[in-house]
PDB file of C-alpha atoms in Angstrom:
ATOM      1  CA  GLN A 949       8.010  54.458 -19.122  1.00  0.00           C
ATOM      2  CA  VAL A 950       4.504  53.282 -20.560  1.00  0.00           C
ATOM      3  CA  GLN A 951       2.616  50.911 -18.637  1.00  0.00           C
ATOM      4  CA  LEU A 952      -0.555  49.154 -19.229  1.00  0.00           C
ATOM      5  CA  VAL A 953      -2.142  47.196 -16.369  1.00  0.00           C
ATOM      6  CA  GLU A 954      -5.420  44.875 -17.093  1.00  0.00           C
ATOM      7  CA  SER A 955      -7.450  43.812 -14.348  1.00  0.00           C
ATOM      8  CA  GLY A 956     -11.003  42.255 -13.692  1.00  0.00           C
ATOM      9  CA  GLY A 957     -10.309  38.678 -15.376  1.00  0.00           C
ATOM     10  CA  GLY A 958     -11.507  35.459 -13.672  1.00  0.00           C
ATOM     11  CA  LEU A 959     -13.510  32.176 -13.652  1.00  0.00           C
ATOM     12  CA  VAL A 960     -17.066  32.412 -14.660  1.00  0.00           C
ATOM     13  CA  GLN A 961     -19.968  30.365 -15.731  1.00  0.00           C
ATOM     14  CA  ALA A 962     -21.459  30.525 -19.098  1.00  0.00           C
ATOM     15  CA  GLY A 963     -23.773  33.466 -19.451  1.00  0.00           C
ATOM     16  CA  ASP A 964     -22.130  35.349 -16.626  1.00  0.00           C
ATOM     17  CA  SER A 965     -20.571  38.794 -17.305  1.00  0.00           C
ATOM     18  CA  LEU A 966     -17.207  40.460 -16.424  1.00  0.00           C
ATOM     19  CA  ARG A 967     -15.914  43.877 -16.649  1.00  0.00           C
ATOM     20  CA  LEU A 968     -12.173  44.272 -17.682  1.00  0.00           C
ATOM     21  CA  SER A 969     -10.340  47.356 -16.859  1.00  0.00           C
ATOM     22  CA  CYS A 970      -6.982  48.702 -18.410  1.00  0.00           C
ATOM     23  CA  ALA A 971      -5.301  51.502 -16.535  1.00  0.00           C
ATOM     24  CA  ALA A 972      -2.836  53.473 -18.615  1.00  0.00           C
ATOM     25  CA  SER A 973       0.200  55.615 -17.339  1.00  0.00           C
ATOM     26  CA  GLY A 974       3.440  57.098 -18.772  1.00  0.00           C
ATOM     27  CA  LEU A 975       1.549  58.328 -22.034  1.00  0.00           C
ATOM     28  CA  THR A 976      -0.905  60.940 -23.357  1.00  0.00           C
ATOM     29  CA  PHE A 977      -3.830  58.621 -23.073  1.00  0.00           C
ATOM     30  CA  SER A 978      -6.472  60.628 -24.873  1.00  0.00           C
ATOM     31  CA  SER A 979      -3.980  60.764 -27.908  1.00  0.00           C
ATOM     32  CA  TYR A 980      -4.137  56.762 -28.238  1.00  0.00           C
ATOM     33  CA  VAL A 981      -6.585  54.496 -29.820  1.00  0.00           C
ATOM     34  CA  MET A 982      -7.343  51.800 -27.074  1.00  0.00           C
ATOM     35  CA  GLY A 983      -7.856  48.062 -28.069  1.00  0.00           C
ATOM     36  CA  TRP A 984      -8.652  44.574 -26.692  1.00  0.00           C
ATOM     37  CA  PHE A 985      -7.239  41.506 -27.925  1.00  0.00           C
ATOM     38  CA  ARG A 986      -7.334  37.997 -26.768  1.00  0.00           C
ATOM     39  CA  GLN A 987      -5.231  34.853 -27.238  1.00  0.00           C
ATOM     40  CA  ALA A 988      -6.942  31.309 -26.375  1.00  0.00           C
ATOM     41  CA  PRO A 989      -4.489  28.512 -25.932  1.00  0.00           C
ATOM     42  CA  GLY A 990      -2.966  27.269 -29.125  1.00  0.00           C
ATOM     43  CA  LYS A 991      -4.603  30.176 -31.243  1.00  0.00           C
ATOM     44  CA  GLU A 992      -2.965  33.258 -32.540  1.00  0.00           C
ATOM     45  CA  ARG A 993      -4.091  36.559 -30.667  1.00  0.00           C
ATOM     46  CA  GLU A 994      -6.853  38.173 -32.380  1.00  0.00           C
ATOM     47  CA  PHE A 995      -8.682  41.651 -32.308  1.00  0.00           C
ATOM     48  CA  VAL A 996     -11.629  42.055 -30.308  1.00  0.00           C
ATOM     49  CA  ALA A 997     -12.420  45.742 -29.777  1.00  0.00           C
ATOM     50  CA  ALA A 998     -11.261  49.381 -30.104  1.00  0.00           C
ATOM     51  CA  ILE A 999     -12.156  52.771 -29.266  1.00  0.00           C
ATOM     52  CA  THR A1000     -10.885  55.995 -30.639  1.00  0.00           C
ATOM     53  CA  TRP A1001      -9.411  58.607 -28.800  1.00  0.00           C
ATOM     54  CA  SER A1002     -12.482  60.628 -27.673  1.00  0.00           C
ATOM     55  CA  GLY A1003     -14.836  57.568 -27.673  1.00  0.00           C
ATOM     56  CA  GLY A1004     -16.458  58.602 -30.359  1.00  0.00           C
ATOM     57  CA  TRP A1005     -16.394  55.372 -32.708  1.00  0.00           C
ATOM     58  CA  THR A1006     -16.004  51.824 -31.561  1.00  0.00           C
ATOM     59  CA  TYR A1007     -15.191  48.217 -33.325  1.00  0.00           C
ATOM     60  CA  TYR A1008     -15.985  45.003 -32.543  1.00  0.00           C
ATOM     61  CA  ALA A1009     -15.126  41.643 -33.952  1.00  0.00           C
ATOM     62  CA  ASP A1010     -18.093  39.990 -35.375  1.00  0.00           C
ATOM     63  CA  SER A1011     -17.657  37.259 -32.584  1.00  0.00           C
ATOM     64  CA  VAL A1012     -18.282  39.705 -29.640  1.00  0.00           C
ATOM     65  CA  LYS A1013     -20.533  42.219 -31.340  1.00  0.00           C
ATOM     66  CA  GLY A1014     -23.739  42.624 -29.293  1.00  0.00           C
ATOM     67  CA  ARG A1015     -22.220  41.041 -26.300  1.00  0.00           C
ATOM     68  CA  PHE A1016     -19.115  43.253 -25.816  1.00  0.00           C
ATOM     69  CA  THR A1017     -18.808  46.776 -25.260  1.00  0.00           C
ATOM     70  CA  ILE A1018     -15.756  48.757 -25.010  1.00  0.00           C
ATOM     71  CA  SER A1019     -15.414  52.423 -23.343  1.00  0.00           C
ATOM     72  CA  ARG A1020     -12.939  54.682 -22.028  1.00  0.00           C
ATOM     73  CA  ASP A1021     -12.513  57.248 -19.156  1.00  0.00           C
ATOM     74  CA  ASN A1022      -9.896  59.770 -20.354  1.00  0.00           C
ATOM     75  CA  ALA A1023      -9.660  61.471 -17.000  1.00  0.00           C
ATOM     76  CA  LYS A1024      -8.778  58.085 -15.617  1.00  0.00           C
ATOM     77  CA  SER A1025      -6.718  57.007 -18.085  1.00  0.00           C
ATOM     78  CA  THR A1026      -8.592  53.796 -18.215  1.00  0.00           C
ATOM     79  CA  VAL A1027     -10.284  51.662 -20.957  1.00  0.00           C
ATOM     80  CA  TYR A1028     -12.728  48.984 -20.006  1.00  0.00           C
ATOM     81  CA  LEU A1029     -14.432  45.929 -21.693  1.00  0.00           C
ATOM     82  CA  GLN A1030     -17.897  45.161 -20.283  1.00  0.00           C
ATOM     83  CA  MET A1031     -18.385  41.367 -21.338  1.00  0.00           C
ATOM     84  CA  ASN A1032     -21.806  39.953 -20.792  1.00  0.00           C
ATOM     85  CA  SER A1033     -23.459  36.738 -22.388  1.00  0.00           C
ATOM     86  CA  LEU A1034     -19.891  34.989 -21.879  1.00  0.00           C
ATOM     87  CA  LYS A1035     -19.545  31.894 -23.721  1.00  0.00           C
ATOM     88  CA  PRO A1036     -16.716  29.100 -23.130  1.00  0.00           C
ATOM     89  CA  GLU A1037     -15.067  30.081 -26.458  1.00  0.00           C
ATOM     90  CA  ASP A1038     -14.381  33.404 -24.940  1.00  0.00           C
ATOM     91  CA  THR A1039     -11.977  31.922 -22.756  1.00  0.00           C
ATOM     92  CA  ALA A1040      -8.620  33.681 -23.264  1.00  0.00           C
ATOM     93  CA  VAL A1041      -5.885  35.848 -22.052  1.00  0.00           C
ATOM     94  CA  TYR A1042      -7.239  39.318 -22.713  1.00  0.00           C
ATOM     95  CA  TYR A1043      -4.645  42.091 -23.360  1.00  0.00           C
ATOM     96  CA  CYS A1044      -5.045  45.849 -23.784  1.00  0.00           C
ATOM     97  CA  ALA A1045      -2.853  47.878 -26.260  1.00  0.00           C
ATOM     98  CA  ALA A1046      -2.463  51.608 -27.041  1.00  0.00           C
ATOM     99  CA  ASN A1047      -2.336  52.531 -30.708  1.00  0.00           C
ATOM    100  CA  PRO A1048      -1.114  56.296 -32.012  1.00  0.00           C
ATOM    101  CA  ARG A1049      -2.213  55.576 -35.266  1.00  0.00           C
ATOM    102  CA  TYR A1050      -5.980  54.895 -37.000  1.00  0.00           C
ATOM    103  CA  SER A1051      -5.711  51.294 -37.519  1.00  0.00           C
ATOM    104  CA  VAL A1052      -7.622  49.397 -35.290  1.00  0.00           C
ATOM    105  CA  GLN A1053      -7.423  45.908 -35.905  1.00  0.00           C
ATOM    106  CA  ASN A1054      -3.920  45.780 -37.031  1.00  0.00           C
ATOM    107  CA  MET A1055      -2.001  44.492 -34.111  1.00  0.00           C
ATOM    108  CA  ALA A1056       1.173  45.863 -35.703  1.00  0.00           C
ATOM    109  CA  ALA A1057      -0.035  49.360 -35.277  1.00  0.00           C
ATOM    110  CA  TYR A1058      -0.352  49.087 -31.301  1.00  0.00           C
ATOM    111  CA  ASP A1059       2.843  50.320 -29.649  1.00  0.00           C
ATOM    112  CA  TYR A1060       2.059  49.359 -26.016  1.00  0.00           C
ATOM    113  CA  TRP A1061       0.707  45.988 -24.620  1.00  0.00           C
ATOM    114  CA  GLY A1062      -0.320  45.158 -21.236  1.00  0.00           C
ATOM    115  CA  GLN A1063       0.514  41.838 -19.615  1.00  0.00           C
ATOM    116  CA  GLY A1064      -2.924  40.253 -20.209  1.00  0.00           C
ATOM    117  CA  THR A1065      -5.768  38.910 -17.897  1.00  0.00           C
ATOM    118  CA  GLN A1066      -7.036  35.342 -17.803  1.00  0.00           C
ATOM    119  CA  VAL A1067     -10.727  34.981 -18.663  1.00  0.00           C
ATOM    120  CA  THR A1068     -12.012  31.211 -18.176  1.00  0.00           C
ATOM    121  CA  VAL A1069     -15.730  30.834 -18.636  1.00  0.00           C
ATOM    122  CA  SER A1070     -16.733  27.410 -17.757  1.00  0.00           C
ATOM    123  CA  SER A1071     -19.845  25.415 -19.657  1.00  0.00           C
TER     124      SER A1071
END
């Protein structure tokens, strides 16, 4: 079965960096657009970033543009989210997801989801 396993979350201070990883198995990784979403307490899940099949195109939410970088290694079936200059408002559970359709910001287009990893940014 398909599994997406996130790692790399933790507790950091404002201004610090974290790198999230998401290892995929059970699917043809290079055939999927990969995305990162996040959900803060009491808020709806929101789009963070996405990357197309070969990594040629990347997309970001305005709130993270210039601070976060999404990348992928198809040989390792892994997608990454490098998060720099973290802010307290970045605190959330971060989820990776796999999407066989070219609809990068639409959560409904993503067929598979990881269990999430907690990122907490203290001020």
